[in-house]
Coordinates of C-alpha atoms in Angstrom, one line a residue:
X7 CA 92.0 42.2 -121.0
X8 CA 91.9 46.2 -120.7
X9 CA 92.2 46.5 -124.8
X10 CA 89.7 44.1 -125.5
X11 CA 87.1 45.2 -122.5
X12 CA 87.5 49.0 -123.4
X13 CA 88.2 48.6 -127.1
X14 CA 91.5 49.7 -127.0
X15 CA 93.7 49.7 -129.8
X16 CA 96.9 51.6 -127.9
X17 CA 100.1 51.5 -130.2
X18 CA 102.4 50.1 -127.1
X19 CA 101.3 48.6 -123.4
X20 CA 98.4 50.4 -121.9
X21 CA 100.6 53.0 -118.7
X22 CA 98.1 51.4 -115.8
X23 CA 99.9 54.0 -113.8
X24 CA 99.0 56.8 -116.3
X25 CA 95.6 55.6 -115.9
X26 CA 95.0 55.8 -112.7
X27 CA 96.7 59.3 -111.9
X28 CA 94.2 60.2 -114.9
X29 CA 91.3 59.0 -112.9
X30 CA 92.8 61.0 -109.6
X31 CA 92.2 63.8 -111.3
X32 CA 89.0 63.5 -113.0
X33 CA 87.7 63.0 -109.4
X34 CA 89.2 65.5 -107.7
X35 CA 88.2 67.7 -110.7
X36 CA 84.5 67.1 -109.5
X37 CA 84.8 65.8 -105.8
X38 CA 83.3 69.4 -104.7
X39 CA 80.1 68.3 -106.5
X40 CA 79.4 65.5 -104.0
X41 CA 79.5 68.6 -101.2
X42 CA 78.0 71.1 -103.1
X43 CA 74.6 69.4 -104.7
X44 CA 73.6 68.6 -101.7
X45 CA 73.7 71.8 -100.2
X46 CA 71.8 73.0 -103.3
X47 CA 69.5 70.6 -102.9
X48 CA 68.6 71.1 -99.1
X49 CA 67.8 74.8 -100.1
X50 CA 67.9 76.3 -97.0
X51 CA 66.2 73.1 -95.0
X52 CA 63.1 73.4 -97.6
X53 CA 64.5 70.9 -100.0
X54 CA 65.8 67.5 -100.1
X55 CA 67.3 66.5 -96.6
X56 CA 71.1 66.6 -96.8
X57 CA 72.2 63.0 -95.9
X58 CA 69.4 61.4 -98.6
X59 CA 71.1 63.6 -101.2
X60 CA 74.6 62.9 -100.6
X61 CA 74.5 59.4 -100.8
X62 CA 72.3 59.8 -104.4
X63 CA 75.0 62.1 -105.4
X64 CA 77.4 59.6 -105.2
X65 CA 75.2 56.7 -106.2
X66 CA 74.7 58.6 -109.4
X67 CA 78.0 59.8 -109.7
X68 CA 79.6 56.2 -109.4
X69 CA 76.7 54.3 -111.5
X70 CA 76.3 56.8 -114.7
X71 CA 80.7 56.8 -114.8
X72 CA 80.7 53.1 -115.0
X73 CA 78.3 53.0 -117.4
X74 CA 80.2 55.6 -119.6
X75 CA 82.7 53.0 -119.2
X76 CA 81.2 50.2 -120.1
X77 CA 78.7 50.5 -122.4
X78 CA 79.7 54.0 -124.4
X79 CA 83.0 52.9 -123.8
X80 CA 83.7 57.3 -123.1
X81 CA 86.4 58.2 -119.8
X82 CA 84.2 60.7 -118.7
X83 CA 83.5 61.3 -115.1
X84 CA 79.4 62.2 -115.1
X85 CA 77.9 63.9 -112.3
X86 CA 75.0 66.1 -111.3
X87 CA 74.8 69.3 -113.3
X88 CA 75.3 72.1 -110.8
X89 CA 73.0 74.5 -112.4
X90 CA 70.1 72.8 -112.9
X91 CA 69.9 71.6 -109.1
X92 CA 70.4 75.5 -108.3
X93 CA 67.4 76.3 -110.4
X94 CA 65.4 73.5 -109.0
X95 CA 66.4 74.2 -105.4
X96 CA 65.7 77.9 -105.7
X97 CA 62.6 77.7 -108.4
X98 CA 60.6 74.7 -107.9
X99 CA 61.1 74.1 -104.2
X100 CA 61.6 77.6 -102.3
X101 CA 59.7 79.7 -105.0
X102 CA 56.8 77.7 -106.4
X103 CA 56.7 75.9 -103.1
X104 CA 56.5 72.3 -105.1
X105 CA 56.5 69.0 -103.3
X106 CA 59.7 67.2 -103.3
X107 CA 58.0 64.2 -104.9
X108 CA 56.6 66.4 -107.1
X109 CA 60.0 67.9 -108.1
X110 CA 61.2 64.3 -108.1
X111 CA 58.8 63.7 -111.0
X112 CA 59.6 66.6 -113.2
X113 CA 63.5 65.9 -113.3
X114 CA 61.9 62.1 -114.4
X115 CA 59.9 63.6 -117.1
X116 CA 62.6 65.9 -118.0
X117 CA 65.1 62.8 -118.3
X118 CA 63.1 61.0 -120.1
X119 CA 62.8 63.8 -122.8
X120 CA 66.3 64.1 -122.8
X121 CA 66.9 60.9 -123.2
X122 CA 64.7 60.5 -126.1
X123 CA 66.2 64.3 -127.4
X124 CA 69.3 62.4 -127.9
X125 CA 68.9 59.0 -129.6
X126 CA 66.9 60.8 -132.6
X127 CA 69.4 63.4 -132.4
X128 CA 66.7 66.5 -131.9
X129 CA 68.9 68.0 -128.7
X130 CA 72.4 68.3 -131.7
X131 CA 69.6 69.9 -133.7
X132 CA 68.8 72.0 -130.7
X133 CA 72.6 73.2 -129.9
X134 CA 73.1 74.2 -133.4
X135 CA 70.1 76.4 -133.6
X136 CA 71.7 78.3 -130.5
X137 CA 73.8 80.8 -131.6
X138 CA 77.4 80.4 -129.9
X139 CA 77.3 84.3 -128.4
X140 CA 74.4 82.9 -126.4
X141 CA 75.9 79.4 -125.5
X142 CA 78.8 81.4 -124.0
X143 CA 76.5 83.9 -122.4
X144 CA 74.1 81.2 -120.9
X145 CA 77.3 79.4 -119.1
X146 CA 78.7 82.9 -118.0
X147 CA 75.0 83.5 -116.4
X148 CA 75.1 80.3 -114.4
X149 CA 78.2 80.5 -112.7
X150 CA 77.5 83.9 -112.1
X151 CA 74.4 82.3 -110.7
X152 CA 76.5 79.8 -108.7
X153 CA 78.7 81.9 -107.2
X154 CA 75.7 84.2 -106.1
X155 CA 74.6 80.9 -104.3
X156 CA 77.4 80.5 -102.7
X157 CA 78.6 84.4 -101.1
X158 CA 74.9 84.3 -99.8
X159 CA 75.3 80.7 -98.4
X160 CA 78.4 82.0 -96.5
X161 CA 77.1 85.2 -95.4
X162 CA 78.9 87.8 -98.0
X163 CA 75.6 88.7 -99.5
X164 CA 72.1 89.1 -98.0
X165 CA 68.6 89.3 -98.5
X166 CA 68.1 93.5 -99.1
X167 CA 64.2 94.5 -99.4
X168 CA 65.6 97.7 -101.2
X169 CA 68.1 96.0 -103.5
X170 CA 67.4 92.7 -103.5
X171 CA 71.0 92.0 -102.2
X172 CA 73.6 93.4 -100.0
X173 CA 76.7 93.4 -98.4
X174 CA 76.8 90.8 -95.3
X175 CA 78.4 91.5 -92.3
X176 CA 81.7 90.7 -92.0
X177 CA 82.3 90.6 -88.9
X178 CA 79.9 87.2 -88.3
X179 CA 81.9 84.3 -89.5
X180 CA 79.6 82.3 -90.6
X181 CA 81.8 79.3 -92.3

């Protein structure tokens, strides 16, 4: 039933065992997203409330994997990117001051141009005209980004009006 639902064409029996501790893993390799978006998301109590966003989280965790399953027929565990909710958190919503429902509708229209990006193939077209140097440099610069987020969130790194940032005190635990 496995071969034929997934398209399968295994040269032996298909290791349900194997399977499953392959599945373990891809969760627990992204099980700190369903903690961590939302806390992105709130941005500091101006964002999305935190409950709301970790049941979405999950929602969209759970429905876009099964459809990866099903209908792409890909094992691939899809979750929230957690970059772009750090730049909408921290741009749109603390920054430009945007509504929420407002911010809900960009990430639509930005879907939907995705979405349309890749079935006529513009977004490959897109990625290629990147040069790699600047692919590599963009991902360093987000989880640099990231991991700025989250010394500030527990206390390492403060708002500075002279630098920007500074050191925290350690002596305040905050987490």
């Amino acid at each position: 039933m496995l071969k034929k639902l997934f398209m399968l064409n295994p040269q032996g029996p298909i290791d349900i065992p194997r399977e499953l501790v392959g599945g373990l893993i891809n969760f627990m390799a992204i099980a700190y997203i369903i903690a961590v978006n939302p806390l992105i998301l709130n941005a500091d109590g101006h964002g999305f409330p935190i409950n709301p966003a970790i049941t979405s989280t999950v929602l969209i965790i759970v429905v876009m994997t099964i459809l990866a399953s099903f209908i792409v027929k890909l094992p691939f565990v899809l979750a929230p990117g957690m970059g772009i909710n750090a730049i909408i958190a921290y741009t749109f919503v603390l920054h430009d001051k945007l509504p929420i429902p407002t911010v809900l509708g960009i990430i639509l229209f930005s879907s939907i141009l995705l979405f349309i990006f890749s079935i006529t193939r513009v977004r490959q077209v897109i990625i290629h005209a990147i040069p790699e140097f600047l692919q590599i440099a963009l991902s360093a610069g987000i989880g640099l980004f990231l991991f700025l987020i989250g010394v500030k969130n527990v206390g390492l790194v403060v708002s500075n009006p002279n630098t920007i940032i500074g050191f925290g005190h350690l002596s305040i635990p905050v987490v």
